[in-house]
Coordinates of C-alpha atoms in Angstrom, one line a residue:
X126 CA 35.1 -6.0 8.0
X127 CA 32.3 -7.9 10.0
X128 CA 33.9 -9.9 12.6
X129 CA 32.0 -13.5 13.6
X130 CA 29.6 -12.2 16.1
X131 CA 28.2 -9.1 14.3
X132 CA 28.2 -11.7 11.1
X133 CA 25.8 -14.1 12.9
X134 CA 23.7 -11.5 14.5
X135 CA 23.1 -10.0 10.5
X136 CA 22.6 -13.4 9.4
X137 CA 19.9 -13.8 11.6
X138 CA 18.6 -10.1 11.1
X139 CA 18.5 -10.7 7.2
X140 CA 16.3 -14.0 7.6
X141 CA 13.5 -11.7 8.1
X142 CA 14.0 -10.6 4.4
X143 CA 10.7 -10.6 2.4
X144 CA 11.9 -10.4 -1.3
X145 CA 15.4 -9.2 -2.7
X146 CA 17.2 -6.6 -2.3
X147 CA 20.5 -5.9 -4.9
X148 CA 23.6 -4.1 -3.8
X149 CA 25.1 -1.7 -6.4
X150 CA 28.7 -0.7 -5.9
X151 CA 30.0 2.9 -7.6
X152 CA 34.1 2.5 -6.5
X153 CA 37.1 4.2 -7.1
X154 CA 40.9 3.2 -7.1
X155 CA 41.1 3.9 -3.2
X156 CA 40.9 2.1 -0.3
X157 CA 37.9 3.0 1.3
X158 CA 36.5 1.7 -2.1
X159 CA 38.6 -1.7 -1.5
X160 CA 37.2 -2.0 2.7
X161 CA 33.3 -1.0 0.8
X162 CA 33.5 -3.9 -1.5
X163 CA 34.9 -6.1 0.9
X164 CA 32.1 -5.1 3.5
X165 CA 29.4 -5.5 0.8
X166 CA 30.8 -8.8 -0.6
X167 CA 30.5 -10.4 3.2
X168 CA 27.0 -8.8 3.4
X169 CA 25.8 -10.8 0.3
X170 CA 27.2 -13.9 2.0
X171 CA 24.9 -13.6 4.4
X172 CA 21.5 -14.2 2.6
X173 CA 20.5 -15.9 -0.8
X174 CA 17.9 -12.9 -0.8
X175 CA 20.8 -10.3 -1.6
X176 CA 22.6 -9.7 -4.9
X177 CA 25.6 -7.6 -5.6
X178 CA 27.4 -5.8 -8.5
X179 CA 29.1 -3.2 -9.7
X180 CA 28.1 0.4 -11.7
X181 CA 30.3 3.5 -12.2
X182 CA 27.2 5.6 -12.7
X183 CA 27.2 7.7 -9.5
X184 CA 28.0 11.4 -8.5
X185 CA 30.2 9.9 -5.7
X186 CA 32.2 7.3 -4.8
X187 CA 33.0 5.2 -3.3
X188 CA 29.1 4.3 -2.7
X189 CA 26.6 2.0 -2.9
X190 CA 22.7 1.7 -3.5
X191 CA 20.1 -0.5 -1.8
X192 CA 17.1 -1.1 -3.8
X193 CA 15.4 -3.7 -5.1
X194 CA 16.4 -5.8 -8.8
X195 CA 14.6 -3.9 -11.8
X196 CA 13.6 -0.7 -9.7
X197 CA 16.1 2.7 -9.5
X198 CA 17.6 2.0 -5.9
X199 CA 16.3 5.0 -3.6
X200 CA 18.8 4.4 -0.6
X201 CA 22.4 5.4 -1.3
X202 CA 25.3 4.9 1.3
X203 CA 28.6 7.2 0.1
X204 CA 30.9 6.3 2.7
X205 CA 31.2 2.8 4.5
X206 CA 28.3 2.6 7.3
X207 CA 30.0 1.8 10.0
X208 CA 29.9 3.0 13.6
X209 CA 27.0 4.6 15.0
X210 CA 25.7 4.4 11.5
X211 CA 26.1 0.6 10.9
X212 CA 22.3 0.1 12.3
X213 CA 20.7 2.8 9.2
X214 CA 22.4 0.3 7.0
X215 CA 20.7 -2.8 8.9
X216 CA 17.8 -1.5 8.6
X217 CA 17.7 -0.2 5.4
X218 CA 18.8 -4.2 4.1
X219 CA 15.3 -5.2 6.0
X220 CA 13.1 -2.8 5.1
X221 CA 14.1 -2.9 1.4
X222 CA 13.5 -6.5 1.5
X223 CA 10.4 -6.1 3.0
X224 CA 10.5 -6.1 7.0
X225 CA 8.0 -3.5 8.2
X226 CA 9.3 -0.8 9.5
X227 CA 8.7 -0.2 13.4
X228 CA 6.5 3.1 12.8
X229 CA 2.8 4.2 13.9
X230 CA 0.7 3.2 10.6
X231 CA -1.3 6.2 10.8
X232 CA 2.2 8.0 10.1
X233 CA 3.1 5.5 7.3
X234 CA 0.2 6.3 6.0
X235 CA 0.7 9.8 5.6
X236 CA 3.7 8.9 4.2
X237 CA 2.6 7.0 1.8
X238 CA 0.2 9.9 0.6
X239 CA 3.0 12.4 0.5
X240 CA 3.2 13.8 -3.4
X241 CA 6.0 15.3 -5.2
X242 CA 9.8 14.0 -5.6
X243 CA 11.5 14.8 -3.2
X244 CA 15.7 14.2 -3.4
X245 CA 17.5 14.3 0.2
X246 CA 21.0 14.0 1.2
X247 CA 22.3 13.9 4.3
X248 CA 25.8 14.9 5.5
X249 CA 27.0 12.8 8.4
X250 CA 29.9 12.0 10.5
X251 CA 30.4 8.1 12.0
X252 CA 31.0 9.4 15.4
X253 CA 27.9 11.6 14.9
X254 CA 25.2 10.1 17.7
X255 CA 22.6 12.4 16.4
X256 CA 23.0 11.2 12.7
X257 CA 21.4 8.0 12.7
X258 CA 18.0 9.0 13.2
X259 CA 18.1 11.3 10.7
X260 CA 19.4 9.0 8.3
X261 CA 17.4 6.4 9.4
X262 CA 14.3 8.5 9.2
X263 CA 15.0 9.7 5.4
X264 CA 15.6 6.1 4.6
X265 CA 12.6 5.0 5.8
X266 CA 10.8 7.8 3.9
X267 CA 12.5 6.4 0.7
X268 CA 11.2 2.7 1.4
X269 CA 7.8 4.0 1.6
X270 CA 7.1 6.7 -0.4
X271 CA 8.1 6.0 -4.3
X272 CA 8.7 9.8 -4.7
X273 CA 11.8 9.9 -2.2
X274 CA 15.4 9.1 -2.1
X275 CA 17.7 9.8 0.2
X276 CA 21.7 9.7 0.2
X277 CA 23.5 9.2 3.7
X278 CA 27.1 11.3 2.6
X279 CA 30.1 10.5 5.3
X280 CA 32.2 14.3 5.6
X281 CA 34.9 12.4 6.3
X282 CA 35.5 10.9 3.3
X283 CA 34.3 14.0 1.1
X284 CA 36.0 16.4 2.7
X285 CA 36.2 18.5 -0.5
X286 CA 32.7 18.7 -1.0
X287 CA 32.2 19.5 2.9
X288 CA 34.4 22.8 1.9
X289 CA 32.7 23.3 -1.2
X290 CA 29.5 23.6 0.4
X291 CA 30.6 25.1 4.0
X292 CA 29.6 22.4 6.1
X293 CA 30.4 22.6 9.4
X294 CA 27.7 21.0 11.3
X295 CA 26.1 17.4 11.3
X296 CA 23.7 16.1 10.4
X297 CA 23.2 18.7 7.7
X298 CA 20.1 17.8 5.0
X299 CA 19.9 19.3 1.7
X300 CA 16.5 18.8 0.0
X301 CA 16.7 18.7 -3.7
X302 CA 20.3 20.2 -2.9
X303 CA 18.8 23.3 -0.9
X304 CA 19.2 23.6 3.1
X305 CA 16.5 21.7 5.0
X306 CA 17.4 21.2 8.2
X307 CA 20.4 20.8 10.6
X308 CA 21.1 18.8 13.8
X309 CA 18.4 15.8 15.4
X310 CA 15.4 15.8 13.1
X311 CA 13.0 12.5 14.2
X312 CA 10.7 10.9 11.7
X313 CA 7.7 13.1 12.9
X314 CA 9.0 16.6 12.6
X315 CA 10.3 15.2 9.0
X316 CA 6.8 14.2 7.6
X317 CA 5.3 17.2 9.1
X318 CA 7.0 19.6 7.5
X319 CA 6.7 17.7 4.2
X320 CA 3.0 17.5 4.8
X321 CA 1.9 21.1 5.2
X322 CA -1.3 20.0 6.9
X323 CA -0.3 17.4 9.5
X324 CA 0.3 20.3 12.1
X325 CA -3.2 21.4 12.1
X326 CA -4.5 17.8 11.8
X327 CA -2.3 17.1 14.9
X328 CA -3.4 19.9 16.7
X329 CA -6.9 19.6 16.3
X330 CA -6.7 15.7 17.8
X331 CA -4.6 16.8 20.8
X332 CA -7.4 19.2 21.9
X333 CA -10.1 16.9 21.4
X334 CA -8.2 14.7 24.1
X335 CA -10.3 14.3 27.5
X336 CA -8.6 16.6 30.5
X337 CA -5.7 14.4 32.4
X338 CA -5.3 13.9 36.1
X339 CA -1.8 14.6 35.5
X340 CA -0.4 16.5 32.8
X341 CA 3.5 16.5 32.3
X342 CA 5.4 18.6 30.0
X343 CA 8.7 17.6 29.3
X344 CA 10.0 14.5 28.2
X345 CA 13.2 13.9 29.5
X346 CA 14.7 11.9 32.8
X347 CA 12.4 14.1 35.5
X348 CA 9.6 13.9 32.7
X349 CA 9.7 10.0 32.0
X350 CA 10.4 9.3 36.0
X351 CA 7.2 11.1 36.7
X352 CA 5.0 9.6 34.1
X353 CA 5.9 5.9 34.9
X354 CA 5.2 7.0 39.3
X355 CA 1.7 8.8 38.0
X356 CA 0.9 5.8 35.4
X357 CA 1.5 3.1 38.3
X358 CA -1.0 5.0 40.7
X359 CA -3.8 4.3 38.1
X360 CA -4.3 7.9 36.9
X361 CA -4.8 9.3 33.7
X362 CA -1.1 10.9 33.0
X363 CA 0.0 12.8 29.7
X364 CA 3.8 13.7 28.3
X365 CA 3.8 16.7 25.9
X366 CA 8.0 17.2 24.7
X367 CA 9.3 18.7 22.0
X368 CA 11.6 15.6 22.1
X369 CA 11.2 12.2 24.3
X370 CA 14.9 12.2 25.9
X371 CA 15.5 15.6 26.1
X372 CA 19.1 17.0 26.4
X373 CA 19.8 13.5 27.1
X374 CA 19.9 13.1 23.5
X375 CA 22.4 14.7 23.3
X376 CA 24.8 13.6 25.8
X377 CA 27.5 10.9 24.5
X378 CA 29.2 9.3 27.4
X379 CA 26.9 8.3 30.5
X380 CA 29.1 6.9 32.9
X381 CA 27.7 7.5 36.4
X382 CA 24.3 6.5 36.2
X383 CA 24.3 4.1 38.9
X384 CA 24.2 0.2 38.9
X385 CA 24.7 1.3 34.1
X386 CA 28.5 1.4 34.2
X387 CA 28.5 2.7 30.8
X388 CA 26.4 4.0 28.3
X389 CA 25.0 6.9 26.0
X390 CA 22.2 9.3 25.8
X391 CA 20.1 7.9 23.0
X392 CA 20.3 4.5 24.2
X393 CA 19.2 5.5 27.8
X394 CA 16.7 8.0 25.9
X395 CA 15.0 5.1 24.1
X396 CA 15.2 3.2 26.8
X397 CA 13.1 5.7 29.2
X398 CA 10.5 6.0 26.3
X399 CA 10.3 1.8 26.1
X400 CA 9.8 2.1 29.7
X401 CA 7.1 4.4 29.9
X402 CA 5.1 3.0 27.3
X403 CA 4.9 0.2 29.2
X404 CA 2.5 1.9 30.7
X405 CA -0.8 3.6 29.7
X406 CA 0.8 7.2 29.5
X407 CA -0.4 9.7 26.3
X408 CA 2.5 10.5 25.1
X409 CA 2.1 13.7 22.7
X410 CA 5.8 14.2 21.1
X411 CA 7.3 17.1 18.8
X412 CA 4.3 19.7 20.7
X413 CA 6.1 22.8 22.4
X414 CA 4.6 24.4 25.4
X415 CA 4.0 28.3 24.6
X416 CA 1.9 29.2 27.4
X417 CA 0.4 27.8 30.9
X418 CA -3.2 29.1 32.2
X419 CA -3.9 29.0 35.9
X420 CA -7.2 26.5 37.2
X421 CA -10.4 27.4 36.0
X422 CA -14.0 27.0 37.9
X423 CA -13.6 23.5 37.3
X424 CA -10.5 23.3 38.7
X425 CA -8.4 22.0 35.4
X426 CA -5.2 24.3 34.0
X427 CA -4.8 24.5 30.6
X428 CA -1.7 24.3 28.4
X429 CA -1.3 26.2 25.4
X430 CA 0.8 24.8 22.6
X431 CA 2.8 26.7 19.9
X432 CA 1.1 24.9 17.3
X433 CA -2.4 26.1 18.6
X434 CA -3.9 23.2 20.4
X435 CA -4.6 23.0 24.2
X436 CA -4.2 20.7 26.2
X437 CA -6.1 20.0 30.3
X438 CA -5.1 18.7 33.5
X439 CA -5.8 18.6 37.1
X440 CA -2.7 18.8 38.1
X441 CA 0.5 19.7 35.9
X442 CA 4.5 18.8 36.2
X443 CA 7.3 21.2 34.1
X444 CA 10.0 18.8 33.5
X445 CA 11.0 21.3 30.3
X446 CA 14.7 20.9 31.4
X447 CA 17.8 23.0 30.3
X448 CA 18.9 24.2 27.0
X449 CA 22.8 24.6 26.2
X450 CA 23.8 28.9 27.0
X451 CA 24.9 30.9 24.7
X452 CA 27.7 33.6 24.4
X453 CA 25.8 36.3 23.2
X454 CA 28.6 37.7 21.4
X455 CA 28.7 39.2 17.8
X456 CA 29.2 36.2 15.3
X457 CA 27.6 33.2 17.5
X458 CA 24.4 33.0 15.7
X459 CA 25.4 34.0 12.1
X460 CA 28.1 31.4 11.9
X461 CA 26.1 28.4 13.9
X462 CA 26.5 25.8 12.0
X463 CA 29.1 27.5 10.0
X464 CA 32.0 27.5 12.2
X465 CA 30.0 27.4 15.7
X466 CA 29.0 24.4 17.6
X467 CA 27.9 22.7 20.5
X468 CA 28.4 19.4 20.0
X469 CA 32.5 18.6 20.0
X470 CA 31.1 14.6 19.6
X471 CA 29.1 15.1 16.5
X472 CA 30.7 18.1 14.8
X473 CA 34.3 17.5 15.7
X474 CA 35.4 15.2 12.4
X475 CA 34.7 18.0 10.2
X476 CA 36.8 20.1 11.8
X477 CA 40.2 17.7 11.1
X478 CA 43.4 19.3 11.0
X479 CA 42.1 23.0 11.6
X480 CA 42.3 25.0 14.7
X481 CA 39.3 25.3 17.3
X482 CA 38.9 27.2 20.6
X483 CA 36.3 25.5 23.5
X484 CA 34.9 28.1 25.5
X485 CA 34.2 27.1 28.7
X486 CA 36.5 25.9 32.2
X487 CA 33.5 23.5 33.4
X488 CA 33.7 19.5 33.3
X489 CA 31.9 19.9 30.1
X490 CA 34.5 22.5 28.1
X491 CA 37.5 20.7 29.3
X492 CA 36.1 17.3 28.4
X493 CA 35.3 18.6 24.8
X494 CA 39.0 20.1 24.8
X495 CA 40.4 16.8 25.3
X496 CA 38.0 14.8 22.9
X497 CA 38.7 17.2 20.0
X498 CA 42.7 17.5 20.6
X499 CA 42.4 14.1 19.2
X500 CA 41.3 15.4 16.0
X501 CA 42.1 18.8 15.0
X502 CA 45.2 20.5 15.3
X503 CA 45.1 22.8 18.1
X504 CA 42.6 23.7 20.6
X505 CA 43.1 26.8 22.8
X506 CA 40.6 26.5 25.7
X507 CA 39.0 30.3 27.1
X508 CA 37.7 30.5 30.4
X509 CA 36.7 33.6 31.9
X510 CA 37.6 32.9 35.6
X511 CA 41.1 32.7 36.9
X512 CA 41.1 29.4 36.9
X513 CA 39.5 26.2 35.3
X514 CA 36.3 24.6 37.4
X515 CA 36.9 21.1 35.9
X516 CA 37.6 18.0 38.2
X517 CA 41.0 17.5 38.8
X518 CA 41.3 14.5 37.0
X519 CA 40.1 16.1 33.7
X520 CA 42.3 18.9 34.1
X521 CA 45.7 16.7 34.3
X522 CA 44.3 15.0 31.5
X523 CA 44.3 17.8 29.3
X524 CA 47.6 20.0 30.4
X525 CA 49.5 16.6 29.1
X526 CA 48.0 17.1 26.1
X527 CA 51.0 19.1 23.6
X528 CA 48.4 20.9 21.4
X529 CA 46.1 22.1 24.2
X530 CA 46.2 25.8 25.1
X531 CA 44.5 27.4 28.1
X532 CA 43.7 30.9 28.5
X533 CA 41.7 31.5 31.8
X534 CA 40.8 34.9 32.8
X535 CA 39.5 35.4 29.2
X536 CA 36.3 37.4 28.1
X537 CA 35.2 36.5 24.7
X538 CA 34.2 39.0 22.6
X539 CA 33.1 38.2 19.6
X540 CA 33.4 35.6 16.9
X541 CA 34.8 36.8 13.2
X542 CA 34.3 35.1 9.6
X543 CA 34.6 35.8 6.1
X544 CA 32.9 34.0 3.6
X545 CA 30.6 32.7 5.5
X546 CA 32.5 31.1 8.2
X547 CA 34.3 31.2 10.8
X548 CA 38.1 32.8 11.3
X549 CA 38.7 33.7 14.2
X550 CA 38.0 34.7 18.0
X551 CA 38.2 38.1 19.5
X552 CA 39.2 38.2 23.3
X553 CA 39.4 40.5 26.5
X554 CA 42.8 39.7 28.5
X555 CA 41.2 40.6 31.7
X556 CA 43.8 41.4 34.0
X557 CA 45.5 43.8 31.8
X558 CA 42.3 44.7 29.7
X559 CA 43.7 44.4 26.2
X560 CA 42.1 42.5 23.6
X561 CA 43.7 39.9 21.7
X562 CA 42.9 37.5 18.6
X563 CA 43.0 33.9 17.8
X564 CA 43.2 32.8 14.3
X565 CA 40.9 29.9 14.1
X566 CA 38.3 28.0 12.0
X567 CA 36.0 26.6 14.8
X568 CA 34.3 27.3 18.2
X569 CA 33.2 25.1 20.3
X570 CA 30.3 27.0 23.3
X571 CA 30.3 24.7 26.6
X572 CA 29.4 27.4 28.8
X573 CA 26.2 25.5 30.6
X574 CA 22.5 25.5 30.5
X575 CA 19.5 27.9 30.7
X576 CA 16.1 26.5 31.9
X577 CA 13.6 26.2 29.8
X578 CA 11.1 28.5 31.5
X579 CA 10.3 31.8 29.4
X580 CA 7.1 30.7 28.7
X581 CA 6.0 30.6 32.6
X582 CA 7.0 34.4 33.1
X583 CA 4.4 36.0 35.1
X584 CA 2.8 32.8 36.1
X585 CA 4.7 31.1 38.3
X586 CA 7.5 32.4 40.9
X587 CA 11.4 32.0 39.0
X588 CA 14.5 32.3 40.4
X589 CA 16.7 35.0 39.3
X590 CA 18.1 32.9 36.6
X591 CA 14.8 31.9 35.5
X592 CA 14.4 28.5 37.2
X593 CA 11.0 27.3 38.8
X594 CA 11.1 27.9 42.3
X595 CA 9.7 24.2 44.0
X596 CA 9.2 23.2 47.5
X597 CA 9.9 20.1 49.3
X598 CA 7.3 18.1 47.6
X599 CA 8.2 19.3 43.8
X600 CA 5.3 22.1 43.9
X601 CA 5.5 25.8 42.5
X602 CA 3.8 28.7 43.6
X603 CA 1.0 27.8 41.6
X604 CA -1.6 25.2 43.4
X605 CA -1.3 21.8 41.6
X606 CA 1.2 22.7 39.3
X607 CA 4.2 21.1 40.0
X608 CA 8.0 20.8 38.7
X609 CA 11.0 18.7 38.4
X610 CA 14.3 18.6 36.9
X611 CA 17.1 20.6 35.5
X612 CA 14.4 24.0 34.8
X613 CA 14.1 24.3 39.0
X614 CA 16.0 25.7 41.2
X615 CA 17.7 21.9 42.7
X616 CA 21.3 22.3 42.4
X617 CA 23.7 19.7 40.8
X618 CA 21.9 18.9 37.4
X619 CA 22.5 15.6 36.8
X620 CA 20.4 12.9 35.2
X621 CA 20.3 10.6 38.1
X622 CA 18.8 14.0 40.6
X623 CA 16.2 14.5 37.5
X624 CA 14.7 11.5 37.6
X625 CA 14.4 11.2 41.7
X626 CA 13.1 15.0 41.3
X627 CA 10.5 13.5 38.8
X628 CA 9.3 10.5 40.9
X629 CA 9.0 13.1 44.0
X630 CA 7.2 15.9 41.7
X631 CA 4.3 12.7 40.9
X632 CA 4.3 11.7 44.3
X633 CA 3.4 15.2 44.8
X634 CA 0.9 15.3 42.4
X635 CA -0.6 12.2 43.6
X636 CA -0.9 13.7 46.8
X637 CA -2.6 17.5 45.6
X638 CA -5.0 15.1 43.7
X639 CA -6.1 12.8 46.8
X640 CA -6.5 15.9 49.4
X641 CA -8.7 18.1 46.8
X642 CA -11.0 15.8 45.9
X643 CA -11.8 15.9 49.9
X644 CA -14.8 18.5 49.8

């Protein structure tokens, strides 16, 4: 299972263990139970720290536990960890045995003090780049906090139990087998809504803070670009996201970032935080904006948070970004999650052998087409203009594909399901105005994004579609606020235009700061 080089690189990560950890094996007469052993009997190899045997007792299997001898194991795997999911296993092997965990220790420490059991499971897929932090996350909780386990499930290989349950969106987490959450949850947003006062404890130390030369909200490229140009002028910058990364972190493929031939969004997403803590930047993450208040006497704005706290600034820069748009159609929103997706990487295993549609002509809808005709059995692409937009190169790809259709001058309607899920698609032939039906288990929305921007209505000038207008030097109508990124009005909204628009949005800043301070 482990080939040489990932062998030694383990064998090196488990020399950090502390004490031991014991491997406990539930299997079953199939091979993925056969490939689990074999992986777990080549993990023991690795370290005289690690014990391994074999118990039936388990709700599923094949599976295994990690725990330490003599305790009840808190960490279950039920599939085999491998993928994008072979790091939670790492790390739960070294934080079991003892390695600290890389987390804030005020955090820990509210961890520690949760009370209450507390029994998660989390429903994954291997290709899933969102799922690791969520499992990684809920395994951590389970290392800390005596009260908590956590099982990492693989649909894949419980397919049964993904029907059973109506699953049709990763991560899913069940808490003490009741819905708790779906899609990218970090460590953070976990703990606080397991401890019902951290909020307000949170809230309370982010308006306390002392008002900022340069306030940024947004955390994603045009976010982390401007931090790292304000931090290097010596000023005192903030970052208030939702998320550090952004919609990054939810891109898969990165392949024309320049001088990075390849790579994904939560690896360039960590890598953008990394960066800008290098530098002495506030960063104040899971906090959404709800309101922005013009200069007072003293000349500082003031941003209002959702969760009540406020935050000041001489100058301010909305790098909130984009969010993905919706159809607005009958059925989108009561069968997200249930049918309805976004994410073809993440969400397309579960949907294995049925029949999907992609709505969407764009690079984006016809990219998702071809990745998920590679897994289910038919996709039928909708696009409401008369043709597709997509690059030529992605469109031969995908009309050599046999169980691809397209349908272009197609208006959907709505979206069906009975039993809580998806069946089908309702669409307007446009030409000849009839409407027809597909037969289907799963929709896939790439339609394109919406800026994040309906909290600045009525205080700054927007665009028809709701993006901040900006001039040349990143500023908005408002004097010293400031914007950058995929929620202005710059065309082409790309990663690599983000960040320049960031860097030229601090610049701008910079510059505000400099000439009013001249009395």
């Amino acid at each position: 299972m482990l080939d040489a080089n990932i062998a030694n690189q383990l064998r090196s990560y488990l020399e950090k263990l502390q004490r031991p950890i014991e491997l406990i094996a539930a299997l079953d007469e199939s091979e993925q139970a056969d490939e689990m052993w074999t992986l777990l009997q080549e993990i023991a190899a690795l370290s005289p720290k690690i014990s391994l045997r074999q118990d039936a007792a388990a709700d599923r299997r094949p599976s295994f536990s990690v725990g330490q001898p003599g305790e009840a194991a808190r960490i279950r795997f039920s599939g085999i960890p491998m993928g994008h999911e072979f790091t939670s296993l790492v790390l739960a092997l070294l934080q079991t045995g003892g390695h600290p965990p890389k987390a804030d220790a005020e955090l820990l420490a509210t961890i520690r003090a949760i009370p209450g059991t507390f029994r998660f499971t989390t429903f994954i897929s291997l290709s899933c780049h969102n799922c690791p932090e969520v499992v990684q996350a809920l395994n951590l909780l389970a290392v800390v906090n005596p009260g908590i386990s956590h099982e990492m499930v693989d649909g894949a290989l419980f397919q049964d139990e993904i029907e059973a349950r109506q699953i049709m969106g990763v991560p899913t987490v069940l808490l003490n087998d009741e819905h708790f959450g779906q899609g990218r949850m970090t460590l953070e947003e976990i703990v606080g809504r397991l401890d019902t006062n951290a909020q307000q404890r949170e809230a309370e130390r982010i308006t306390a803070r002392a008002p900022f030369d340069v306030l940024i909200v947004g955390g994603g490229p045009a976010g982390a670009a401007a931090a790292i140009y304000a931090a290097r002028k010596g000023i005192r910058t903030g970052v208030v996201s939702e998320r550090f990364g952004g919609q990054v972190l939810d891109t898969l493929a990165i392949e024309n970032f320049i001088s990075v031939k390849e790579t994904d969004g939560p690896r360039l997403a960590a890598g953008l935080e990394q960066h800008v803590r290098e530098y002495e930047v506030d960063i104040m993450n899971l906090q959404q904006a709800a309101a922005l208040l013009p200069a007072d006497a003293s000349g500082l704005h003031t941003v209002r948070l959702t969760s009540g706290a406020t935050l000041r600034s001489k100058t301010v820069i909305i790098a909130t970004g984009a969010r993905w748009r919706e159809m607005n159609v009958p059925g989108e929103r009561e069968y997200r999650g249930h049918g309805v997706a976004y994410c073809p990487h993440c969400d397309g295993p579960l949907f294995k052998g049925k029949r999907v549609a992609v709505i969407g002509g764009g690079n984006s809808g016809v990219e998702a087409a071809i990745d998920l005709a590679g897994v289910v059995a038919h996709v039928t692409l909708i696009e409401f203009e008369a043709m597709l937009r997509a690059d030529a190169v992605l469109q031969k790809k995908l009309f050599s594909l046999p169980n691809v259709q397209v349908l272009t001058s197609a208006l959907t309607n709505e979206v069906t399901g009975t039993g809580g899920k998806v069946d089908g698609l309702v669409y307007t032939d446009r030409p000849s105005g009839q409407k027809q039906r597909i037969d289907l288990e799963g929709v896939f929305v790439q339609i394109g994004l919406l800026p994040n921007s309906d909290w600045l209505k009525g205080t700054i000038d927007l665009s028809p579609r709701g993006e901040i207008e900006i001039d040349a030097r990143g500023a908005s109508s408002l004097p010293g606020v400031f914007a950058a990124g995929d929620v202005t009005t710059v065309p082409y909204k790309q990663i690599i235009i983000a960040m320049g628009e960031g860097a030229r949005a601090a610049l701008g800043a910079f510059d505000h700061l400099i000439r009013t301070s001249v009395t």
